[in-house]
Coordinates of C-alpha atoms in Angstrom, one line a residue:
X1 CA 0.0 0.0 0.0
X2 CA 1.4 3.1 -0.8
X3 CA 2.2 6.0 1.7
X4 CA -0.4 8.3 0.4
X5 CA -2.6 5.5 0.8
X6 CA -2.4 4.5 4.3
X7 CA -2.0 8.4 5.3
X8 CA -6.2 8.9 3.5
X9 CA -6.9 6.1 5.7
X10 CA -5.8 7.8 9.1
X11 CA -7.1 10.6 8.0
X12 CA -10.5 9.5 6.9
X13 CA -10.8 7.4 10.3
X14 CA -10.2 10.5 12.5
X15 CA -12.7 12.2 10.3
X16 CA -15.6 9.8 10.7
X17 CA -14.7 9.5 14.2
X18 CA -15.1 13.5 14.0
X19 CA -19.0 13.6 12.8
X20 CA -19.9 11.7 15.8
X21 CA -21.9 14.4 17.4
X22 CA -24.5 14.2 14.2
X23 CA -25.6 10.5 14.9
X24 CA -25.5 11.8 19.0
X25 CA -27.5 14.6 18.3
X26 CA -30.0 12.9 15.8
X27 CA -30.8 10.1 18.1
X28 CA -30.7 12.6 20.9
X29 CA -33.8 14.2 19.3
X30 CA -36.0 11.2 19.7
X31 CA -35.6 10.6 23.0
X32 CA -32.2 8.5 23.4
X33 CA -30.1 9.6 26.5
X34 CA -26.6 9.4 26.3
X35 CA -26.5 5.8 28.1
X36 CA -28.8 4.4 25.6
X37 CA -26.7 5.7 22.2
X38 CA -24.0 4.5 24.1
X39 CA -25.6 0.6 24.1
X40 CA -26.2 1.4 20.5
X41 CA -23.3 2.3 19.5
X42 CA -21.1 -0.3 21.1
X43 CA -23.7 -3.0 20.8
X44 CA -24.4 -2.9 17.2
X45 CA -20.1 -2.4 16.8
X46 CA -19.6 -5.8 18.9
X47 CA -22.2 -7.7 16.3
X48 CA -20.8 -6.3 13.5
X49 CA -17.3 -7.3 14.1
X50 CA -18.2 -11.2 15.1
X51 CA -19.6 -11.7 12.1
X52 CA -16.3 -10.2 10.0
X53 CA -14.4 -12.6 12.9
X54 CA -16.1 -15.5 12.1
X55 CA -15.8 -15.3 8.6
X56 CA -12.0 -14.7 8.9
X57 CA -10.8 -16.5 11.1
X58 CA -12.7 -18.3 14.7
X59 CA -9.6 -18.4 16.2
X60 CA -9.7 -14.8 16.8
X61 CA -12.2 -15.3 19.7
X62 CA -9.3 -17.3 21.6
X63 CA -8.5 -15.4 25.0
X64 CA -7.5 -16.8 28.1
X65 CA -9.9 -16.4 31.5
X66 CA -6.7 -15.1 33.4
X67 CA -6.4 -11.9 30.6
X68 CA -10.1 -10.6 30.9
X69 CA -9.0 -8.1 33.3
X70 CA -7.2 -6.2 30.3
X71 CA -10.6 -6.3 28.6
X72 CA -12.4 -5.6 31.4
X73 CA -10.1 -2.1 31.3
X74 CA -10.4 -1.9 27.7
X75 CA -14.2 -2.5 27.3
X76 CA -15.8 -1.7 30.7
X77 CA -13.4 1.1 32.5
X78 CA -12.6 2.7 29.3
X79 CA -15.1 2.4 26.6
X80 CA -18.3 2.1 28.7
X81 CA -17.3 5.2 30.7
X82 CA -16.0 7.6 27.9
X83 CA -19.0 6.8 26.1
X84 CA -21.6 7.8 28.7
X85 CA -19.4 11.2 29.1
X86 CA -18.6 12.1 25.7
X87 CA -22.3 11.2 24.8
X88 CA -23.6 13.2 27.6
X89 CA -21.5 16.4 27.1
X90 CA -22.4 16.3 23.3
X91 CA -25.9 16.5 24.2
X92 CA -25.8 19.0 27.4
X93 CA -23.2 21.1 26.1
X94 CA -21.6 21.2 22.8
X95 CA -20.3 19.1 20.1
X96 CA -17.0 21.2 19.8
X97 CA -16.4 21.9 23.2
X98 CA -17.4 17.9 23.6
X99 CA -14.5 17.1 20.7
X100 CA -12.2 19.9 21.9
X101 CA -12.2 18.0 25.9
X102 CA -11.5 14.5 24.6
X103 CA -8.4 15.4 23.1
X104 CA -7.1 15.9 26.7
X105 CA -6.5 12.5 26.5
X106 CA -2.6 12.4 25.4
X107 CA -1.7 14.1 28.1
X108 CA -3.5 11.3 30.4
X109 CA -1.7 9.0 28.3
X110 CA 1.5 10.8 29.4
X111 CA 1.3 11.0 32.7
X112 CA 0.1 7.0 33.1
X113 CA 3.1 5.8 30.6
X114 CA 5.3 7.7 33.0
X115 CA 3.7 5.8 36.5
X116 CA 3.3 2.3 34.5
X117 CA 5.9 2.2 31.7
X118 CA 9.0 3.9 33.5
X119 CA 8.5 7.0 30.4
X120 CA 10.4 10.3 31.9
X121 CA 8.4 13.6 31.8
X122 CA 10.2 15.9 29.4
X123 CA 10.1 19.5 29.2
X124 CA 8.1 18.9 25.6
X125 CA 5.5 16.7 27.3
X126 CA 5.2 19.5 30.3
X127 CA 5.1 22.1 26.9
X128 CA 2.2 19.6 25.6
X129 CA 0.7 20.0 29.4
X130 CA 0.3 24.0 29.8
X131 CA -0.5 23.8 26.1
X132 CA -3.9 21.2 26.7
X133 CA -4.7 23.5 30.4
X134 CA -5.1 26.7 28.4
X135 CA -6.7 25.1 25.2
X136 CA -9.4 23.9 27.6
X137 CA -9.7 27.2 29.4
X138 CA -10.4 28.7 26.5
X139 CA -12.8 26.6 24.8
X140 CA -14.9 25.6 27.7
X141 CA -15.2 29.3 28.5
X142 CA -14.0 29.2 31.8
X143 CA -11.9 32.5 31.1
X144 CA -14.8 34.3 30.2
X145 CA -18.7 34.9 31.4
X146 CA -19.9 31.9 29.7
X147 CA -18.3 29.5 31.3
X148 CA -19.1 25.2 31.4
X149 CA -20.7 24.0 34.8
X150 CA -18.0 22.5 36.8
X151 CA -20.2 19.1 36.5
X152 CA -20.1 19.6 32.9
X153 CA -16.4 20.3 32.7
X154 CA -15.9 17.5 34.7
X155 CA -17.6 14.9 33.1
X156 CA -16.3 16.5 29.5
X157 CA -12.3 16.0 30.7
X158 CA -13.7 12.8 32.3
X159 CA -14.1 11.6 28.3
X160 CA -10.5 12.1 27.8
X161 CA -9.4 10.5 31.0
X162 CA -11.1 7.4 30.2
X163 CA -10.3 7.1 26.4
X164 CA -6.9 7.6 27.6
X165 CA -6.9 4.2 29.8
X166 CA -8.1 2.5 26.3
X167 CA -4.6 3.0 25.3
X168 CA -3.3 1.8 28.8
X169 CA -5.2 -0.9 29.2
X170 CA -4.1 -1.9 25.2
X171 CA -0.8 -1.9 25.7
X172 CA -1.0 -5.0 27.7
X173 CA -3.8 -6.5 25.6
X174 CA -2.0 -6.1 22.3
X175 CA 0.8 -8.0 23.8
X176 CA -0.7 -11.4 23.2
X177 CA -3.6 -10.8 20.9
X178 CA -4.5 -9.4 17.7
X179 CA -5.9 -5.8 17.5
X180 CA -9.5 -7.6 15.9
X181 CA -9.3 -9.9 19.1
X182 CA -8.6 -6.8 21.6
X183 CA -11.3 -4.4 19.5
X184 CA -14.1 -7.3 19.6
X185 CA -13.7 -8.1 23.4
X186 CA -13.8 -4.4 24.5
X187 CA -16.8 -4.3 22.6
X188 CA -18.1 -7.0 24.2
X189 CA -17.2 -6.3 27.8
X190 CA -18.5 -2.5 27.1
X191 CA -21.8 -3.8 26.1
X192 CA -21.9 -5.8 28.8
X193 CA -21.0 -2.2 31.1
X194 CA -23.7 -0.4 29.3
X195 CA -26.3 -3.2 30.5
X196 CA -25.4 -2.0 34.2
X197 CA -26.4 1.4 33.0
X198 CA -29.4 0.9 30.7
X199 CA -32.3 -1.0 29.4
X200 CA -31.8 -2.4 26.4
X201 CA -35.9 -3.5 26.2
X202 CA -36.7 0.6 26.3
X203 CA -34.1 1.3 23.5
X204 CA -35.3 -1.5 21.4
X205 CA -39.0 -0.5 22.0
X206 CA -38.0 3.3 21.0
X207 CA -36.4 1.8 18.0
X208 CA -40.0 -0.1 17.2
X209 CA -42.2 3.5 17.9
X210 CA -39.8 5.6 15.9
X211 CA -38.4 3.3 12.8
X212 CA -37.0 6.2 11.0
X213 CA -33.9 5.9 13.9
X214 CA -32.9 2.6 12.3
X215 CA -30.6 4.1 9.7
X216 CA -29.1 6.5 12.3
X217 CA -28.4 3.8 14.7
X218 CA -27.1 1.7 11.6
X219 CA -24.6 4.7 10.8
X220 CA -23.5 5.5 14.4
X221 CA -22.1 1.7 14.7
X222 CA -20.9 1.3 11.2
X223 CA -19.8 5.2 10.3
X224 CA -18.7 6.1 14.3
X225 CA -17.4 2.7 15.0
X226 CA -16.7 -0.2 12.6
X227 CA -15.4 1.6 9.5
X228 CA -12.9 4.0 10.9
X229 CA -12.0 1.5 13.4
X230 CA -10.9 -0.5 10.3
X231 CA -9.3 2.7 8.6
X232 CA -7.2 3.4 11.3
X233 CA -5.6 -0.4 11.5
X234 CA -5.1 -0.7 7.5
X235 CA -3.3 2.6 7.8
X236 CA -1.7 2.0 11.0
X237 CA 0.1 -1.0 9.7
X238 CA 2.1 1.2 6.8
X239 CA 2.8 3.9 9.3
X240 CA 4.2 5.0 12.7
X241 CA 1.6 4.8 15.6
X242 CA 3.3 9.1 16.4
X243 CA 2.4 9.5 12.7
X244 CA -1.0 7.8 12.8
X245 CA -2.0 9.5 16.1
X246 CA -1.3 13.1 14.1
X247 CA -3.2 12.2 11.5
X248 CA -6.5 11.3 13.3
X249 CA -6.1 14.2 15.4
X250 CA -8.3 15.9 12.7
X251 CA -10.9 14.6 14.9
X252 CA -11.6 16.9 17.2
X253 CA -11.1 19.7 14.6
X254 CA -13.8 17.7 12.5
X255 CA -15.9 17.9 15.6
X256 CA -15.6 21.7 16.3
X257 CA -16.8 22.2 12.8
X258 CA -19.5 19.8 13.1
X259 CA -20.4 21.9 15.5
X260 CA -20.1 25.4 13.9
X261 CA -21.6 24.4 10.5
X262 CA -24.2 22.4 11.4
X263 CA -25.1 22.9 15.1
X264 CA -24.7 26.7 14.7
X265 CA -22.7 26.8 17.6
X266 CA -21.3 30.1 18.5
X267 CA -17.4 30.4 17.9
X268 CA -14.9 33.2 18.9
X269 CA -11.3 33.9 18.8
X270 CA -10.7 32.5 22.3
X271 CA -12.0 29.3 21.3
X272 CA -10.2 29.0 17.9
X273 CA -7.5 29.4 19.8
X274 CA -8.0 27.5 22.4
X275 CA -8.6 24.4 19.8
X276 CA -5.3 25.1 18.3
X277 CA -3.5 25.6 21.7
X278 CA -5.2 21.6 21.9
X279 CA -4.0 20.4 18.6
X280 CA -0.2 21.7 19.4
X281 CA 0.0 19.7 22.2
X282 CA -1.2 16.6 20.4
X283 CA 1.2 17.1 17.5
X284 CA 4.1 17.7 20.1
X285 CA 3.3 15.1 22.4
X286 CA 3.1 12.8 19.1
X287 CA 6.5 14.1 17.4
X288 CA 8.3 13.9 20.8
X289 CA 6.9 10.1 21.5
X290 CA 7.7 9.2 17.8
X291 CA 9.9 6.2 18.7
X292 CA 9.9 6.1 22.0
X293 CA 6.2 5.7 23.3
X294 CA 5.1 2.6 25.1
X295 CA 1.7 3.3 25.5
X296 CA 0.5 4.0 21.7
X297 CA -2.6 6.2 21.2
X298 CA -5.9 3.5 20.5
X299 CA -9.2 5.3 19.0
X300 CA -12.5 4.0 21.3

């Protein structure tokens, strides 16, 4: 596969991964809290990819009892959990200061690697640090008069803290199984989460009210989950993991304009800055951790 290629690939999966807030938002509208998308989502992901397993290859569903805890962190602690509070600050918030707080995750990433993984704390990654801090001070408005709830800040930084422990929790996974075995068990274990959470027997009787959601929920698993899931791991194997994890950071840029263009949202220098301040310290953590990274950057 050429370099070109594999670099459309990245950046297509980090710009489906950025239109999440439409399917949120849709679904939103008909009644679905963020719990219940969140089933959904990961639900109709975990069927998806059995059936591509079992036509590929059964032996993909191989995992030892004594490993489920990395699946458990994987599925349950990270995946369950960022769903539910990215989700839930898409819908009470916005979708670009929603996007914008995720991608405080690197720096979550950083700071584990460096407890777990022996990684030293550089003056770059402290750089990438103060760079994230005042990104999010901008966009969440906390500089100004309109600024975020603390619960809503809170649970909106929460999203990134727990799609950083994806990566965490991966690192040990992908040392003895395949990225399709390690995607399909978190999928599995984060429905199984979500059932803690919600009622699967009110989503599927919202579903049989309001048929017209079918195609949404259709595109939130295949379009927010499946596809660029697949992107990202053609692409990933012709390029760095620094390189691939610049390359989907057009996410949360995708998301901020999702939210500008077709939300309306308001937008203002302080929070175009405030994005970019955000997008630095993901391209410096990334060109810093180039070859040296333990804990590689995992999309939920």
């Amino acid at each position: 596969m050429s370099k070109k290629l594999s670099t459309a690939f990245l950046v297509l999966a980090g710009a489906l991964w950025g239109c999440l807030s439409i399917f949120v938002s849709a679904l939103s509208d008909y009644g679905f809290d963020s719990k219940e998308i969140g089933f959904t989502r990961i639900s109709l992901c975990t069927l998806m990819l059995l059936v591509i397993i079992l036509i590929r290859d059964r032996s993909l569903l191989r995992v030892q009892l004594r490993d489920m805890w990395m699946f458990v962190g994987t599925g349950i602690i990270s995946v369950t959990l960022f769903s539910y509070c990215y989700f839930t600050t898409v819908i009470n918030v916005e979708a670009g200061i929603a996007a914008s707080l995720l991608y405080t995750s690197p720096v979550f990433v950083m700071l584990f690697s460096a407890v777990l993984f022996r990684e030293r704390i550089t003056a770059q990654k402290i750089a990438a640090i103060v760079l994230t801090v005042s990104g999010v001070a901008l966009v969440s408005g906390m500089l100004g008069s309109s600024a975020l709830g603390a619960l809503d800040l809170i649970i909106g930084i929460g999203a990134g803290l727990f799609y950083s422990l994806y990566s965490i929790f991966g690192v040990y996974a992908l040392r003895k199984y395949s990225s399709l075995t390690v995607t399909f068990y978190t999928f599995l274990l984060g429905t199984i989460g979500f059932l803690f959470m919600t009622n699967p027997i009110a989503i599927i009787e919202k579903t049989a009210s309001n048929p017209v959601v079918i195609p949404m929920e259709i595109g939130l698993a295949l379009f927010n989950g499946l596809l660029p899931y697949l992107f990202y791991t053609i692409g990933l194997g012709h390029t760095d993991a620094s390189v691939a994890g610049v390359l989907v950071a057009v996410e949360p840029l995708v998301g901020c304009l999702v939210g500008i263009f077709v939300f309306h949202e308001s937008v203002n220098p302080a929070k175009l800055i405030g994005i970019a301040l955000i997008l630095s310290a993901i391209v410096l953590l990334n060109i810093r951790l180039s070859h040296k990274s333990t804990a590689k950057e995992i999309p939920a």
